CSV table of C-alpha atoms in Angstrom, one decimal:
chain,number,residue,atom,x,y,z
Y,1,MET,CA,0.0,0.0,0.0
Y,2,ALA,CA,1.4,3.4,-1.0
Y,3,LYS,CA,2.1,5.8,1.8
Y,4,THR,CA,-0.1,8.8,2.0
Y,5,GLN,CA,2.1,12.0,1.9
Y,6,LYS,CA,1.2,14.9,4.0
Y,7,ARG,CA,0.2,17.9,1.9
Y,8,LYS,CA,2.6,20.8,2.3
Y,9,PRO,CA,1.0,24.2,2.9
Y,10,ASP,CA,0.7,26.3,-0.2
Y,11,GLN,CA,3.6,28.8,-0.1
Y,12,ALA,CA,1.3,31.4,-1.6
Y,13,ASP,CA,-0.7,31.4,1.6
Y,14,ARG,CA,2.3,31.7,3.9
Y,15,LEU,CA,4.1,34.8,5.2
Y,16,LEU,CA,7.8,34.4,4.9
Y,17,VAL,CA,9.9,36.6,7.1
Y,18,ILE,CA,13.5,37.0,5.9
Y,19,ALA,CA,15.3,38.3,9.0
Y,20,CYS,CA,18.6,39.1,10.5
Y,21,GLY,CA,19.9,36.1,12.5
Y,22,MET,CA,20.3,38.4,15.5
Y,23,ILE,CA,16.5,38.6,15.9
Y,24,ALA,CA,15.5,35.1,15.0
Y,25,ARG,CA,14.6,34.1,18.5
Y,26,GLU,CA,12.6,37.3,18.9
Y,27,VAL,CA,10.7,36.8,15.6
Y,28,LEU,CA,9.7,33.3,16.7
Y,29,ALA,CA,8.6,34.7,20.1
Y,30,VAL,CA,6.4,37.3,18.5
Y,31,LYS,CA,5.0,34.6,16.1
Y,32,GLU,CA,3.9,32.5,19.1
Y,33,GLN,CA,2.7,35.6,21.0
Y,34,LEU,CA,0.5,36.7,18.1
Y,35,GLY,CA,-0.5,33.2,17.0
Y,36,LEU,CA,0.9,33.6,13.5
Y,37,ASN,CA,0.7,30.0,12.4
Y,38,HIS,CA,1.1,30.9,8.8
Y,39,LEU,CA,4.4,32.6,9.3
Y,40,GLU,CA,7.7,31.0,8.3
Y,41,LEU,CA,11.2,32.3,9.1
Y,42,THR,CA,14.5,32.2,7.3
Y,43,CYS,CA,17.5,34.2,8.3
Y,44,LEU,CA,20.6,35.8,6.9
Y,45,PRO,CA,23.8,35.4,8.9
Y,46,ALA,CA,23.9,37.3,12.2
Y,47,GLU,CA,27.5,38.3,11.4
Y,48,PHE,CA,26.2,40.6,8.7
Y,49,HIS,CA,25.8,43.0,11.7
Y,50,PHE,CA,29.5,43.6,11.2
Y,51,TYR,CA,29.3,43.7,7.4
Y,52,PRO,CA,26.2,45.8,6.4
Y,53,ASP,CA,27.4,45.9,2.8
Y,54,ARG,CA,26.5,42.3,2.5
Y,55,ILE,CA,22.9,42.7,3.6
Y,56,ALA,CA,21.3,44.2,0.5
Y,57,PRO,CA,22.8,41.8,-2.1
Y,58,ALA,CA,22.1,38.8,0.1
Y,59,MET,CA,18.5,39.9,0.7
Y,60,ASP,CA,18.1,40.4,-3.1
Y,61,LYS,CA,19.0,36.8,-3.7
Y,62,ALA,CA,16.9,35.5,-0.7
Y,63,ILE,CA,13.8,37.3,-2.0
Y,64,GLU,CA,14.3,36.0,-5.5
Y,65,LYS,CA,14.7,32.5,-4.2
Y,66,ALA,CA,11.6,32.8,-2.0
Y,67,LYS,CA,9.5,34.1,-4.9
Y,68,ALA,CA,10.8,31.2,-7.1
Y,69,GLU,CA,9.6,28.8,-4.4
Y,70,GLY,CA,6.1,30.3,-4.6
Y,71,TYR,CA,6.0,32.8,-1.7
Y,72,GLU,CA,3.9,35.8,-2.4
Y,73,HIS,CA,3.9,37.4,1.0
Y,74,ILE,CA,7.4,38.4,2.2
Y,75,PHE,CA,8.5,40.6,5.0
Y,76,VAL,CA,12.0,41.8,5.6
Y,77,GLY,CA,13.1,41.5,9.2
Y,78,TYR,CA,15.7,44.2,9.1
Y,79,ALA,CA,15.7,47.9,9.7
Y,80,ASP,CA,18.2,49.9,7.4
Y,81,CYS,CA,21.0,48.4,9.6
Y,82,GLY,CA,23.8,50.4,8.1
Y,83,THR,CA,23.0,49.7,4.4
Y,84,GLY,CA,22.7,53.4,3.7
Y,85,GLY,CA,19.4,53.0,1.8
Y,86,LEU,CA,20.6,50.0,-0.3
Y,87,LEU,CA,18.2,47.7,1.5
Y,88,ASP,CA,15.3,50.0,0.7
Y,89,ARG,CA,16.2,49.8,-3.0
Y,90,ILE,CA,16.0,46.0,-2.8
Y,91,CYS,CA,12.6,46.2,-1.0
Y,92,GLU,CA,11.3,48.6,-3.7
Y,93,LYS,CA,12.6,46.3,-6.4
Y,94,HIS,CA,10.6,43.4,-5.1
Y,95,GLY,CA,7.7,45.3,-3.7
Y,96,VAL,CA,8.2,44.2,-0.1
Y,97,GLU,CA,8.2,46.0,3.2
Y,98,ARG,CA,10.8,46.0,6.0
Y,99,MET,CA,10.9,47.0,9.6
Y,100,ALA,CA,10.9,50.7,10.0
Y,101,GLY,CA,13.9,52.5,11.6
Y,102,PRO,CA,17.7,52.7,11.3
Y,103,HIS,CA,18.5,49.5,13.3
Y,104,CYS,CA,17.1,47.0,15.7
Y,105,PHE,CA,18.3,49.0,18.7
Y,106,ALA,CA,15.8,51.7,17.5
Y,107,PHE,CA,12.8,49.4,16.8
Y,108,TYR,CA,13.3,47.5,20.0
Y,109,GLN,CA,12.8,50.7,21.9
Y,110,GLY,CA,10.0,51.9,19.7
Y,111,MET,CA,10.7,54.5,17.0
Y,112,GLU,CA,8.8,57.2,18.9
Y,113,ALA,CA,10.7,56.6,22.1
Y,114,TYR,CA,14.0,56.3,20.3
Y,115,ALA,CA,13.6,59.6,18.5
Y,116,LYS,CA,13.4,61.3,21.9
Y,117,ILE,CA,16.6,59.8,23.3
Y,118,ALA,CA,18.8,59.1,20.2
Y,119,ASP,CA,20.9,62.2,20.7
Y,120,ASP,CA,21.5,61.5,24.4
Y,121,ASP,CA,22.5,57.9,23.5
Y,122,MET,CA,25.0,59.0,20.9
Y,123,MET,CA,27.9,57.9,23.1
Y,124,SER,CA,26.3,54.7,24.3
Y,125,PHE,CA,27.1,51.1,23.3
Y,126,TYR,CA,23.9,49.0,22.9
Y,127,MET,CA,23.5,45.4,23.8
Y,128,THR,CA,20.5,43.2,23.3
Y,129,ASP,CA,19.5,39.7,24.5
Y,130,PHE,CA,21.3,38.2,21.5
Y,131,LEU,CA,24.4,40.2,22.0
Y,132,CYS,CA,24.5,39.2,25.7
Y,133,ARG,CA,24.2,35.5,24.7
Y,134,GLN,CA,26.9,35.9,22.0
Y,135,PHE,CA,29.2,38.5,23.7
Y,136,ASP,CA,32.3,36.3,23.5
Y,137,ALA,CA,31.6,35.1,20.0
Y,138,PHE,CA,30.7,38.6,18.7
Y,139,PHE,CA,33.0,40.9,20.6
Y,140,MET,CA,35.7,39.2,22.8
Y,141,LYS,CA,37.1,36.8,20.2
Y,142,PRO,CA,36.7,38.7,16.9
Y,143,LEU,CA,38.2,41.9,18.5
Y,144,GLY,CA,40.9,39.9,20.2
Y,145,LEU,CA,39.9,41.3,23.6
Y,146,ASP,CA,40.2,37.9,25.2
Y,147,LYS,CA,43.9,37.9,24.6
Y,148,HIS,CA,44.6,41.6,24.4
Y,149,PRO,CA,42.4,43.5,26.9
Y,150,GLU,CA,44.6,46.6,26.3
Y,151,LEU,CA,42.7,47.0,23.0
Y,152,ILE,CA,39.5,47.9,25.0
Y,153,LYS,CA,40.3,51.6,25.0
Y,154,ASP,CA,41.0,51.6,21.3
Y,155,TYR,CA,37.6,50.0,20.5
Y,156,PHE,CA,35.4,51.4,23.3
Y,157,GLY,CA,37.2,54.5,24.4
Y,158,ASN,CA,34.7,56.9,22.8
Y,159,TYR,CA,31.7,55.3,24.6
Y,160,GLU,CA,30.4,56.6,27.9
Y,161,LYS,CA,27.7,54.1,28.7
Y,162,LEU,CA,26.6,50.5,28.0
Y,163,ILE,CA,22.8,50.3,27.6
Y,164,TYR,CA,21.3,46.8,27.8
Y,165,LEU,CA,18.0,46.7,25.8
Y,166,ALA,CA,16.4,43.7,27.4
Y,167,GLN,CA,13.8,41.8,25.4
Y,168,THR,CA,13.2,39.4,28.3
Y,169,ASN,CA,13.8,39.2,32.0
Y,170,ASP,CA,16.7,36.9,32.3
Y,171,PRO,CA,19.0,37.4,35.4
Y,172,GLU,CA,21.8,35.5,33.6
Y,173,LEU,CA,21.8,38.0,30.7
Y,174,ASP,CA,21.7,40.9,33.1
Y,175,LYS,CA,24.9,39.5,34.7
Y,176,VAL,CA,26.6,39.4,31.3
Y,177,ALA,CA,25.6,43.0,30.4
Y,178,GLU,CA,26.7,44.3,33.8
Y,179,LYS,CA,30.0,42.4,33.6
Y,180,ALA,CA,30.6,43.7,30.1
Y,181,ALA,CA,30.0,47.3,31.2
Y,182,LYS,CA,32.5,46.9,34.0
Y,183,MET,CA,35.1,45.3,31.8
Y,184,LEU,CA,34.7,48.0,29.2
Y,185,GLY,CA,34.9,50.7,31.8
Y,186,LEU,CA,31.5,52.1,31.0
Y,187,ALA,CA,28.5,53.3,33.0
Y,188,TYR,CA,25.6,50.8,33.0
Y,189,GLU,CA,21.9,51.1,32.2
Y,190,ARG,CA,19.3,48.5,31.7
Y,191,ARG,CA,16.1,49.3,29.7
Y,192,ALA,CA,13.3,46.7,29.6
Y,193,THR,CA,12.1,47.1,26.0
Y,194,GLY,CA,10.4,43.8,25.2
Y,195,TYR,CA,10.1,43.4,21.5
Y,196,GLY,CA,9.2,47.0,20.8
Y,197,ASP,CA,7.9,47.8,17.3
Y,198,LEU,CA,8.8,44.3,16.1
Y,199,THR,CA,5.4,43.1,17.4
Y,200,ALA,CA,3.5,45.7,15.5
Y,201,GLY,CA,5.6,45.4,12.4
Y,202,MET,CA,5.0,41.6,12.2
Y,203,ALA,CA,1.3,42.0,13.0
Y,204,GLN,CA,0.9,44.5,10.2
Y,205,ALA,CA,2.8,42.3,7.8
Y,206,ALA,CA,0.6,39.3,8.7
Y,207,ALA,CA,-2.5,41.5,8.2
Y,208,HIS,CA,-1.3,42.4,4.7
Y,209,ALA,CA,-0.8,38.7,3.9
Y,210,ASP,CA,-4.4,37.8,4.8
């Protein structure tokens, strides 16, 4: 007897979010929070945080691939993120929307709130839940600070404060952020942001896909 194959959901009915790997966990959390069962997630490498010139061309290819696979509803899980408007050109080319704002540090806080404090935060170094979890992999080892702590002043000497934008309440992540601030010689501030505008952005994208 032939086995009955499960029918795959029609890609045209799905919402595909192509996001930065740095916010993958948060996108999935918002998906569950909003009950967006028709949402699927794929990510570009989190390391593009350090190489913003790679984001737009990679997104171009990712969207083309998704459309070839039959996805009609696509949402870009990036803000501008240092692309200098190049990501917007890709979005316009393909007729898709992205997260509003200059970077995730802004939309986590909410664009309205961020606009009020952006100037005051100019000399601040932001961390998120992801960056706390990946502090060693993203900062200590790539910058050589684990072996050459004397480089801290070269990299962080112009900062005055470390601000931890907390998406969740995790004491272990708090400890990482506090330790990082102390090690870098910076004042410390914790802001409980939750997922900020990411929730509204995904809800709007899901509504447009219905």
